[in-house]
Amino acid sequence: MALKEYKCPNCSGPISFNPGTQELTCPYCNSIINIEALNYMDEQTEQTPEEQAAIWDYDGNSWHEGEEHGLVVYTCNSCSGEIVGDETLGAATCPFCGSPVVMTAKFAGSLRPDLVIPFKLDKDYALSSLDKHYAKKRLLPDVFKENNHLEDVKGVYVPFWLYDADTDSHMEYRGTKVRTWSDRNYIYTETSHFQIIRGGALGFDAVPADGSEKVDDALMESIEPYNMGDWAGFNTAYLAGFYANKYDKDAKECSPRANERIKNTTTAEFRKTVVGYNSVRQVSSNVRINCGGVRYALFPVWLLGSTWEDKSFIFAMNGQTGKFVGDLPLDKAKRRRLYWTMFGIIAASLLAISQAYIAFIM
Amino acid sequence: MKKFLFLSILLLLSCLIMPFALASDDDYRVDRFTDKVGLLSSRQEAELIELFNGISLRQQFDVVAAVVYSLDGKNPRLYAADYFEQQGFGTLDNTGGIILLIAMEERDFAFVTTGHGLSVFTDTVQEYLENLFLPYLRVDDYFAAFTAFAEGSEYFLEEYSSGGSLPADNLPIPPGMDAPPFYPTNPDSSLTAEERRNLHIGAAVVSLVLAFAIPGIVVAVWTRQLKSVRPKDTACDYIRRGSMSLNVQRDIFLYRNVRRTAKSQNSSSGGGSSGGFKSSSGGSFSGRSGKF
C-alpha cells in the first residue's frame, strides 16, 4: 500500500500541516514550506528513477482466514515500522517515529474528496476549549475535573457527504381567526375557518451527512455548521499531521438523513409564511426533493477521548469554528445536596416574608 | 308660693321641649321604614318604624327599609341607592347607612350600604344578612323579614365596633350557614379571623410550592448544561440564500360559527347581582339584589 510521507526539504524531518499558517511547517528546523511548492517537488522526485537494491523475501506465516478482515498494514517510509490500521484509515502518525503519513491510495481515483476544509484551530485551542467546557458546570463531579486524564486528543478529518438539493413543496393547513364582542347579556365568539395552501421552491447547498461509521452522527451534527466559504480543493498535504478516514458509508446510505433534515426545514420555512391566524394546523405536507448533486468532503474535527468510572466520554470540536460539544457526567449526590439546600433557604425566606407581610397588612 | 309656681312652669316647659330636643337631629326626614304598597298592618308598620329608628339612633347609622310597587325599569340596587340618597338618609354624623328595598311588581329585593357600611357589611356579611331575611320574604312573612334585616344589621354594626368579640348567641343561624362571620380583632382590617387563618395557610402552601419548584427548575437547568450533544433535525444553515419562492399562496374562507355565552350573573336567588357600584349622584355603594 502506497504511503505518502511529507518530509522537510531542508532537514528531511517529518513535516505537518499548521492550521495557524495554513502551510506545512517543520518542527525540527522551523522551515515553512508552501503546499504548492512541495507538490511540485514531489512531482519532480517521482520522475527520478528509483534506486534499486536487493530484496530479501520472507515467506513467513500468513493471516488465518478472516483474521485480517478489516485490517491493513502499512510500512512507515521513515523508520520502516509497521502501522496497523483499519481499511478506512487515510492519514495517521507513525507510532514508532512520529512521522505523519498519508495513505494516498485511500483518496485516489473516485475516492478522492471533492473538497477539504483545512484545520484552522490547533490542539492547544482544543485543550483550552475543553477547560472552558468544564467551567460553570455546577453539577459536574469535582473529581472528574481534577483526576480526569485525557487519553487521546486527535485532529481528524471526518468524511462527509454534502448534498445540494432543490425542493418543490405543496402544503395545506387549516387556520382559524377568532373575533369576540359582547352585548348586555352575552359574550359572542365568532370563529372563522380557512383552508390555507402554500406552494413553492426552496434550495439547499451542501447539507452535510457524516460518512463515517466510527464517529457518532449526533456528535458531528452538534458541532455544525461549517463555513463553506473556507473550503479548498483536496490536497493530501492538508492531511499531514492529522488523522483522516475514508468514508465507510456511501452517499446513498447517508442520504435519508439529509432528506429528513431538508424536509423538516422546508416544512418549517413554509409554515412561517402562514401568519395572521389564531391557530394553524397542518393538514398535509408534500415535499419533493430534487437531487442537485453530491460532493465528498473532509471536515476538520478535534476529538478528545476520556474515561471516568468505566464510562467513556468523547468530546468534539469543530476544527474550523471552535464549536465544542460533549456530554459530561452528572454528580447525583451533589445535585441532591444543592436541591435541598436551596429548598431550605427559599422555603424559610418565603415563609418568613409572606407571614410577616400578611401580619403587616392586617 | 312664687317659687313653687316658677318651678312648676319650668317643669312643664321642660316636658314640652324635651321631645323636640331629643329628636332634633332625626325628625326632618321620612320614616326609616316605609310601606307604599300596604303589605303590613298599621301596627306592624309602627313597630318597624320604632325598631329601625331605634337602631339607627343607637348605632348612629341609618338602617332603613322600604316597600315600593315598581322599580320604574331601574336596576334594583341603583333604585335602592337613589332612594336612600333622595330621602336624605346617611347623614347621621356622615356615617352612611344601609337600606333594604323590596318592589312587589316583579318581587325584586335589593339591599345596599354606603359610608361606614362599606367596611361593616363585607361580601361575606352581606351574604349572611341576605340569608337571614330572604327565607321570610319568600313565604311573604314581610314583618319577620324586615325585623331579621334590622336586627341582623344592628348585630353586625355592634360586632364590628367591638372588634369581633361579640357572642352570636342572639342571632339566628340561617339555613346552610354555620355561624355568623366574625370580624378580626383589628377593626381596620376587613378580614375575618377565618379568612386570616386561610390567608396564612395559603401563603405557607404557596411558599412551599415555590420552594419545591424554584430549586427544581434551577437544578434542571444545571443538569441540562451537562448535555450538549444533540442531533440537528433541520438544515436551516444550508438554505440557499434567496432560493425561497412562493408560487401558490391561497387563503380560502370555509365557514364561520358563532358561540354565545351568557355573562355571569351573581345572585343567590336568581337574576340579581352584587358588589360595589355608584349611585346616580355618584355616591359609593355596595350591596346585593335578586328576586324572592
XYZ file of C-alpha atoms in Angstrom:
654
model
C 0.000 0.000 0.000
C 1.428 3.394 -1.030
C 2.162 5.782 1.776
C 2.706 9.457 1.318
C 5.040 10.959 3.855
C 5.869 14.627 3.847
C 9.487 15.463 4.668
C 11.228 18.758 5.127
C 13.256 19.681 2.016
C 15.782 21.316 4.356
C 16.427 18.729 7.086
C 14.372 15.724 5.927
C 12.393 15.745 9.177
C 8.687 14.834 9.065
C 6.542 17.872 8.492
C 2.882 18.524 9.150
C 0.145 20.983 8.235
C -0.054 24.010 10.507
C -3.631 25.285 10.984
C -2.324 28.698 12.068
C -0.308 29.480 8.968
C -2.231 27.183 6.632
C 1.180 25.895 5.423
C 3.396 22.938 6.199
C 5.958 23.511 8.934
C 8.987 21.566 10.082
C 9.146 21.165 13.869
C 12.914 20.423 13.699
C 14.346 23.323 11.674
C 11.262 25.627 11.751
C 11.126 25.753 7.951
C 7.812 26.829 6.445
C 7.006 25.004 3.255
C 4.433 26.164 0.747
C 1.989 23.395 -0.212
C 2.135 24.095 -3.940
C 5.949 24.197 -3.944
C 6.051 20.906 -2.088
C 3.691 19.302 -4.572
C 5.971 20.458 -7.412
C 8.988 18.967 -5.672
C 7.120 15.706 -5.176
C 6.296 15.517 -8.853
C 9.980 16.072 -9.716
C 11.035 13.377 -7.262
C 8.546 10.879 -8.682
C 10.014 11.367 -12.160
C 13.515 10.494 -10.903
C 14.219 6.759 -11.327
C 14.323 4.969 -8.018
C 17.469 3.257 -6.859
C 17.325 -0.454 -6.843
C 18.548 -2.630 -4.017
C 18.463 -6.308 -3.267
C 15.194 -7.586 -1.956
C 15.168 -10.242 0.685
C 11.925 -12.017 0.688
C 10.372 -13.741 3.710
C 7.804 -16.439 3.394
C 6.541 -16.381 6.932
C 3.192 -17.074 8.491
C 0.171 -15.843 6.701
C -3.041 -14.442 8.247
C -5.599 -17.039 9.092
C -8.840 -16.838 7.196
C -10.890 -13.891 8.339
C -8.240 -12.732 10.783
C -7.030 -9.890 8.620
C -10.508 -8.790 7.714
C -10.725 -5.051 8.097
C -7.035 -4.649 8.903
C -4.450 -3.051 6.704
C -0.749 -2.954 7.434
C 1.352 -0.041 6.248
C 5.125 0.350 6.399
C 6.435 3.707 7.517
C 8.784 5.168 4.934
C 10.896 6.816 7.628
C 11.537 4.036 10.091
C 10.070 1.014 8.334
C 7.843 0.431 11.326
C 4.570 -1.299 10.649
C 1.425 0.773 11.057
C -1.665 -1.340 11.510
C -4.920 0.349 10.811
C -8.380 -0.376 9.570
C -9.207 -0.202 5.934
C -10.711 3.281 6.200
C -7.587 4.874 7.725
C -6.396 7.597 5.364
C -3.897 9.553 7.424
C -2.168 8.881 10.708
C 1.033 9.333 12.680
C 3.637 6.568 12.842
C 3.617 5.201 16.415
C 7.375 4.482 16.243
C 8.916 7.643 14.834
C 6.024 10.087 14.973
C 6.147 10.800 11.263
C 2.842 11.944 9.793
C 1.795 9.612 6.989
C -0.979 9.781 4.444
C -2.352 6.685 2.760
C -2.774 8.249 -0.629
C -4.490 5.192 -2.069
C -7.437 5.894 0.222
C -8.047 9.131 -1.607
C -7.111 8.056 -5.102
C -9.365 7.942 -8.148
C -13.079 8.019 -7.352
C -12.257 8.039 -3.636
C -10.637 11.442 -3.937
C -12.582 14.030 -1.912
C -14.007 16.957 -3.837
C -13.020 19.402 -1.174
C -11.478 19.773 2.220
C -11.905 22.383 4.931
C -8.420 22.677 6.445
C -7.882 22.830 10.206
C -7.886 26.421 11.426
C -7.577 25.687 15.134
C -4.801 23.675 16.730
C -4.546 21.204 19.572
C -3.815 23.844 22.220
C -7.018 25.635 21.300
C -8.918 22.344 21.622
C -7.448 21.731 25.082
C -8.275 25.243 26.282
C -11.797 24.803 24.902
C -12.139 21.662 26.988
C -11.274 23.665 30.112
C -13.917 26.227 29.163
C -16.357 23.388 28.571
C -15.869 22.244 32.171
C -16.286 25.766 33.542
C -19.544 26.847 35.218
C -20.920 23.306 35.250
C -22.128 23.128 38.848
C -23.212 19.506 38.717
C -20.018 18.203 37.127
C -18.222 15.915 39.626
C -15.206 17.741 41.082
C -13.071 14.624 40.787
C -13.841 14.447 37.076
C -12.165 17.788 36.526
C -9.303 17.066 38.912
C -8.494 13.453 38.119
C -9.671 13.275 34.580
C -6.873 12.375 32.186
C -7.406 12.738 28.527
C -6.445 9.515 26.830
C -6.484 10.778 23.320
C -6.538 14.108 21.511
C -6.694 13.705 17.779
C -7.195 16.036 14.893
C -9.296 14.045 12.491
C -10.540 14.788 9.005
C -14.003 13.227 9.078
C -15.579 12.232 5.757
C -18.848 13.978 4.974
C -21.265 13.831 2.082
C -22.598 17.210 1.013
C -25.977 17.220 -0.669
C -27.255 20.018 -2.893
C -30.988 19.929 -3.410
C -33.951 21.864 -4.731
C -37.352 21.247 -3.267
C -40.843 21.688 -4.689
C -43.408 21.775 -1.946
C -47.148 21.859 -1.508
C -48.513 22.442 1.981
C -52.066 22.596 3.234
C -53.165 23.958 6.588
C -56.396 24.710 8.423
C -56.433 28.009 10.242
C -58.876 29.871 12.451
C -59.437 33.530 13.193
C -61.368 34.406 16.329
C -63.344 37.590 16.951
C -65.230 38.359 20.167
C -67.737 41.000 21.149
C -70.461 41.326 23.731
C -73.778 42.961 24.471
C -75.563 43.429 27.768
C -76.284 39.758 28.336
C -73.969 37.682 26.177
C -70.383 37.314 25.015
C -70.164 36.289 21.369
C -67.203 34.386 19.903
C -67.021 34.094 16.157
C -64.563 31.550 14.751
C -63.790 31.728 11.027
C -62.202 28.672 9.446
C -59.816 28.875 6.500
C -58.106 26.476 4.157
C -54.541 27.692 3.624
C -52.455 26.493 0.705
C -48.786 27.236 0.178
C -46.621 26.001 -2.647
C -43.176 26.895 -3.864
C -39.499 26.120 -4.024
C -36.587 26.174 -1.633
C -32.938 25.342 -2.374
C -30.234 23.862 -0.184
C -26.474 23.838 -0.598
C -24.088 21.361 0.985
C -26.301 19.746 3.589
C -23.763 17.564 5.404
C -24.135 13.960 6.500
C -21.434 12.107 8.394
C -19.957 9.388 6.150
C -18.046 7.589 8.905
C -19.447 4.712 10.913
C -16.875 5.239 13.641
C -17.903 8.766 14.514
C -21.228 9.422 16.253
C -23.640 11.213 13.892
C -25.217 13.250 16.701
C -21.754 14.394 17.822
C -20.945 15.567 14.299
C -24.290 17.343 13.869
C -23.774 19.072 17.214
C -20.638 20.882 16.031
C -22.244 22.160 12.837
C -22.286 24.408 10.951
C -19.109 24.646 8.908
C -18.401 27.772 6.940
C -18.382 26.560 3.382
C -16.643 29.738 2.217
C -13.347 28.375 3.564
C -13.222 25.164 1.578
C -10.200 24.249 -0.526
C -9.596 21.778 -3.315
C -8.433 18.467 -1.936
C -4.727 18.085 -1.401
C -3.205 15.310 0.688
C -0.810 17.875 2.161
C -3.660 19.202 4.321
C -3.839 15.793 5.983
C -0.220 15.687 7.106
C -0.058 15.552 10.903
C -3.708 14.636 11.308
C -5.788 11.539 11.171
C -8.130 11.024 8.307
C -10.652 8.391 7.474
C -12.085 7.335 4.166
C -15.862 7.126 4.172
C -17.385 3.778 5.066
C -20.982 4.826 4.484
C -21.592 5.819 0.893
C -23.650 8.762 -0.332
C -26.734 6.635 -0.893
C -26.594 5.219 2.601
C -26.339 8.685 4.177
C -28.962 10.369 2.001
C -32.044 9.508 4.171
C -30.677 11.662 6.997
C -30.036 14.571 4.631
C -33.518 14.153 3.114
C -35.070 14.161 6.579
C -33.309 17.387 7.538
C -34.206 19.050 4.235
C -37.856 18.029 4.601
C -38.069 19.263 8.201
C -36.546 22.593 7.257
C -38.761 23.064 4.215
C -41.876 22.315 6.257
C -40.807 24.805 8.930
C -39.962 27.543 6.407
C -43.335 27.285 4.651
C -45.127 27.268 7.998
C -43.545 30.669 8.696
C -45.446 32.109 5.705
C -48.811 31.356 7.368
C -49.473 34.395 9.525
C -52.454 36.258 10.947
C -54.304 33.265 12.363
C -55.177 32.410 15.945
C -54.496 28.742 15.344
C -52.980 26.779 12.477
C -52.992 23.019 11.967
C -51.049 21.326 9.208
C -53.255 19.026 7.150
C -50.801 17.789 4.536
C -47.201 18.256 3.512
C -45.736 17.212 0.217
C -42.023 17.949 -0.217
C -40.375 16.708 -3.403
C -36.608 16.783 -3.085
C -34.759 17.023 -6.378
C -31.175 15.881 -6.221
C -28.788 18.655 -7.144
C -25.529 16.766 -6.718
C -23.387 15.169 -4.034
C -19.868 16.082 -3.038
C -17.400 14.189 -0.930
C -15.620 16.342 1.645
C -13.309 16.081 4.606
C -14.134 18.300 7.566
C -11.736 19.081 10.424
C -12.693 17.784 13.867
C -10.730 17.615 17.097
C -11.734 14.506 19.022
C -10.873 14.269 22.706
C -11.434 10.966 24.478
C -11.585 10.304 28.192
C -12.808 7.600 30.533
C -14.179 8.048 34.026
C -15.701 5.379 36.246
C -15.526 2.882 33.394
C -17.511 5.141 31.094
C -16.016 6.783 28.059
C -16.625 10.411 27.247
C -15.959 11.753 23.773
C -15.712 15.487 23.122
C -15.601 17.052 19.703
C -14.547 20.472 18.500
C -15.200 21.936 15.098
C -11.649 22.420 13.749
C -12.801 25.433 11.753
C -15.165 27.369 14.052
C -14.153 26.077 17.501
C -17.640 24.955 18.497
C -17.103 22.463 21.325
C -19.534 19.758 22.478
C -19.515 16.648 24.618
C -21.791 15.225 27.277
C -20.447 15.382 30.829
C -21.111 13.128 33.834
C -23.639 14.146 36.470
C -22.883 14.188 40.200
C -26.227 12.977 41.562
C -25.252 13.346 45.213
C -24.204 16.940 44.595
C -27.478 17.604 42.812
C -29.489 16.268 45.759
C -27.444 18.286 48.207
C -27.815 21.538 46.239
C -31.537 20.970 45.722
C -32.333 20.526 49.398
C -30.037 23.374 50.427
C -31.822 25.722 48.059
C -35.182 24.355 49.161
C -34.400 25.088 52.810
C -33.208 28.632 52.146
C -36.069 29.531 49.816
C -38.753 27.900 51.967
C -37.546 29.652 55.127
C -37.241 33.012 53.371
C -40.610 32.862 51.644
C -42.423 31.667 54.747
C -40.895 34.399 56.874
C -41.549 37.138 54.308
C -45.108 36.066 53.468
C -46.222 35.612 57.065
C -44.652 38.902 58.086
C -46.277 40.651 55.141
C -49.725 39.260 55.987
C -49.346 40.291 59.631
C -48.271 43.749 58.438
C -51.196 44.348 56.085
C -53.805 43.108 58.615
C -95.572 80.014 96.536
C -93.967 82.043 93.762
C -91.029 79.724 93.887
C -93.271 76.658 93.545
C -95.147 78.275 90.655
C -91.864 79.082 88.856
C -90.610 75.506 89.223
C -93.921 74.111 88.007
C -93.840 76.257 84.865
C -90.215 75.341 84.283
C -91.025 71.627 84.627
C -93.947 71.966 82.250
C -91.863 73.766 79.660
C -89.130 71.167 80.038
C -91.611 68.374 79.362
C -92.852 70.169 76.275
C -89.375 70.985 74.925
C -87.653 67.674 75.778
C -89.140 65.510 72.968
C -88.237 68.125 70.373
C -84.739 68.431 71.780
C -84.185 64.677 71.773
C -85.482 64.318 68.213
C -83.809 67.380 66.911
C -81.354 65.507 64.708
C -83.878 62.993 63.471
C -87.236 64.478 62.625
C -86.536 66.196 59.340
C -86.669 63.104 57.106
C -89.230 60.434 56.251
C -89.599 57.383 58.465
C -86.865 54.734 58.298
C -89.491 52.209 57.358
C -91.972 52.992 54.563
C -94.613 50.689 53.116
C -96.061 52.273 49.969
C -97.900 49.108 48.948
C -99.715 48.310 52.178
C -98.235 44.904 52.850
C -98.192 45.383 56.582
C -100.803 46.374 59.113
C -100.599 49.791 60.750
C -99.475 48.216 63.990
C -96.693 46.237 62.312
C -95.627 49.342 60.389
C -95.457 51.360 63.592
C -93.429 48.643 65.311
C -90.966 48.516 62.428
C -90.621 52.297 62.341
C -89.798 52.245 66.002
C -87.352 49.374 65.537
C -85.486 50.980 62.609
C -85.410 54.423 64.214
C -84.172 52.983 67.496
C -81.341 51.027 65.866
C -80.335 53.995 63.724
C -80.077 56.311 66.676
C -78.278 53.783 68.838
C -75.751 52.969 66.157
C -75.625 56.480 64.642
C -76.068 54.745 61.312
C -79.224 54.822 59.168
C -80.810 51.399 58.945
C -83.714 51.777 56.535
C -86.301 49.621 54.769
C -88.899 50.443 52.128
C -91.622 48.681 50.185
C -92.479 50.076 46.741
C -94.591 48.702 43.948
C -92.326 49.240 40.936
C -88.677 49.951 40.197
C -89.654 52.043 37.161
C -87.380 49.924 34.980
C -84.313 50.719 37.084
C -81.709 48.314 38.327
C -82.832 47.229 41.841
C -79.578 48.171 43.565
C -79.424 51.542 41.826
C -83.051 52.243 42.704
C -82.368 51.423 46.353
C -79.227 53.597 46.413
C -81.009 56.534 44.791
C -83.995 56.149 47.139
C -81.654 56.164 50.125
C -79.941 59.355 48.978
C -83.096 61.126 47.790
C -84.789 60.601 51.147
C -81.837 62.262 52.852
C -80.520 59.229 54.723
C -76.894 58.649 55.511
C -76.244 61.992 57.095
C -76.125 60.874 60.751
C -72.606 62.059 61.537
C -71.989 61.293 57.886
C -71.548 57.617 58.743
C -73.738 56.327 55.887
C -76.337 53.622 56.228
C -77.995 50.532 54.862
C -81.345 50.037 53.150
C -83.448 47.020 52.262
C -85.895 47.786 49.484
C -88.438 45.416 48.007
C -90.510 46.034 44.857
C -93.664 43.929 44.610
C -94.267 44.296 40.871
C -91.697 41.641 39.995
C -90.804 40.600 43.544
C -87.366 42.246 43.469
C -85.284 42.909 46.523
C -82.113 44.937 46.933
C -80.136 45.966 49.934
C -77.287 48.418 49.610
C -74.957 50.137 52.016
C -72.713 53.174 51.928
C -70.230 55.083 54.068
C -69.180 53.219 57.210
C -71.358 50.325 55.997
C -68.869 49.552 53.202
C -66.450 48.399 55.915
C -69.035 46.678 58.124
C -71.075 44.874 55.501
C -68.428 42.946 53.628
C -69.391 40.465 50.907
C -69.487 37.660 53.457
C -71.638 39.670 55.849
C -73.970 40.688 53.036
C -74.427 37.071 52.062
C -75.138 36.181 55.667
C -77.605 39.044 56.056
C -79.402 38.033 52.883
C -79.784 34.515 54.205
C -81.330 35.959 57.361
C -84.259 37.795 55.742
C -84.730 36.126 52.340
C -86.443 32.950 53.614
C -89.158 35.148 55.210
C -89.642 37.174 52.062
C -90.133 34.000 50.056
C -93.047 32.977 52.269
C -94.445 36.523 52.321
C -93.716 36.992 56.034
C -92.636 40.578 55.495
C -92.717 41.663 59.119
C -90.331 38.884 60.089
C -88.123 39.633 57.097
C -87.713 43.319 57.950
C -87.218 42.507 61.617
C -84.497 39.984 60.768
C -82.822 42.530 58.498
C -82.895 45.237 61.151
C -81.665 43.034 63.990
C -79.020 41.419 61.776
C -77.754 44.839 60.697
C -77.505 46.013 64.293
C -75.731 42.837 65.314
C -73.015 43.314 62.677
C -72.644 47.023 63.458
C -72.019 46.189 67.101
C -69.851 43.227 66.234
C -67.691 45.433 64.059
C -67.406 48.130 66.736
C -66.403 45.561 69.346
C -63.670 44.167 67.130
C -65.285 40.788 66.655
C -65.706 39.953 70.343
C -69.495 39.871 70.400
C -71.153 36.489 71.027
C -73.501 35.352 68.295
C -75.982 33.693 70.659
C -78.833 36.028 69.922
C -78.502 35.939 66.166
C -80.461 33.248 64.329
C -78.414 30.947 62.138
C -79.833 30.907 58.628
C -80.127 27.566 56.846
C -76.968 26.392 55.106
C -74.681 28.561 57.251
C -72.653 27.506 60.242
C -72.259 30.694 62.216
C -72.151 34.439 61.681
C -68.873 35.639 60.199
C -66.621 37.171 62.827
C -64.586 40.267 62.410
C -60.879 40.341 63.080
C -59.690 41.875 66.322
C -58.106 44.673 64.309
C -61.072 46.866 63.315
C -59.065 48.400 60.482
C -58.880 45.081 58.710
C -61.730 43.862 56.546
C -60.763 40.193 57.010
C -62.408 37.804 59.423
C -60.347 35.556 61.682
C -61.117 32.568 59.453
C -60.090 34.499 56.366
C -56.872 35.493 58.074
C -56.163 31.889 59.026
C -56.867 30.798 55.450
C -54.586 33.555 54.170
C -51.743 32.365 56.409
C -52.232 28.751 55.347
C -52.479 29.752 51.683
C -49.290 31.808 51.890
C -47.485 28.907 53.559
C -48.657 26.466 50.893
C -47.640 28.815 48.088
C -44.257 29.372 49.754
C -43.629 25.628 49.976
C -44.737 25.017 46.387
C -42.367 27.752 45.202
C -39.618 26.359 47.442
C -40.032 22.987 45.744
C -40.375 24.393 42.234
C -37.609 27.012 42.100
C -34.701 24.696 43.055
C -36.217 22.070 40.738
C -36.042 24.470 37.799
C -32.531 25.607 38.722
C -31.266 22.034 39.095
C -32.937 21.040 35.807
C -31.122 23.896 34.045
C -27.795 22.850 35.602
C -28.394 19.219 34.594
C -29.202 20.286 31.051
C -25.908 22.185 30.863
C -24.079 18.864 31.018
C -25.647 17.625 27.831
C -24.514 19.335 24.663
C -24.665 16.545 22.093
C -27.974 16.785 20.286
C -28.952 15.697 16.794
C -29.744 18.555 14.450
C -33.009 17.753 12.737
C -33.101 20.773 10.476
C -30.781 22.198 7.848
C -31.535 25.909 8.215
C -27.824 26.779 7.965
C -27.695 25.358 4.462
C -30.657 27.102 2.827
C -29.502 28.683 -0.418
C -29.842 32.433 0.008
C -32.781 33.865 -1.926
C -33.974 30.467 -3.091
C -37.350 30.585 -1.347
C -40.160 31.274 -3.770
C -43.898 31.056 -3.091
C -45.765 30.066 -6.233
C -49.040 29.266 -4.502
C -50.364 31.336 -1.654
C -54.089 30.973 -1.129
C -56.187 31.531 1.973
C -59.715 30.291 1.334
C -62.526 31.106 3.742
C -64.501 27.929 4.508
C -67.125 28.733 7.131
C -67.704 30.505 10.410
C -69.573 29.739 13.584
C -70.670 31.945 16.445
C -70.813 30.795 20.049
C -72.891 32.758 22.544
C -72.058 32.653 26.253
C -74.259 34.254 28.901
C -72.459 36.763 31.099
C -72.077 35.583 34.661
C -74.803 36.844 36.969
C -74.205 36.505 40.712
C -77.295 36.124 42.844
C -78.352 33.639 45.437
C -81.950 33.898 44.343
C -81.536 34.315 40.618
C -81.277 37.295 38.313
C -79.513 39.565 40.836
C -76.054 40.972 41.286
C -73.600 42.027 43.973
C -70.506 44.146 44.511
C -69.620 47.854 44.537
C -71.299 50.466 42.324
C -72.108 54.182 42.097
C -75.489 55.747 42.696
C -76.949 58.240 40.215
C -75.398 61.087 42.187
C -72.009 59.367 42.257
C -72.083 58.008 45.813
C -70.238 54.763 46.535
C -72.461 51.828 47.448
C -72.168 48.106 47.839
C -74.937 45.565 48.028
C -76.891 42.628 46.702
C -80.120 42.165 44.834
C -82.307 39.438 43.402
C -85.789 38.005 43.241
C -87.777 36.478 46.055
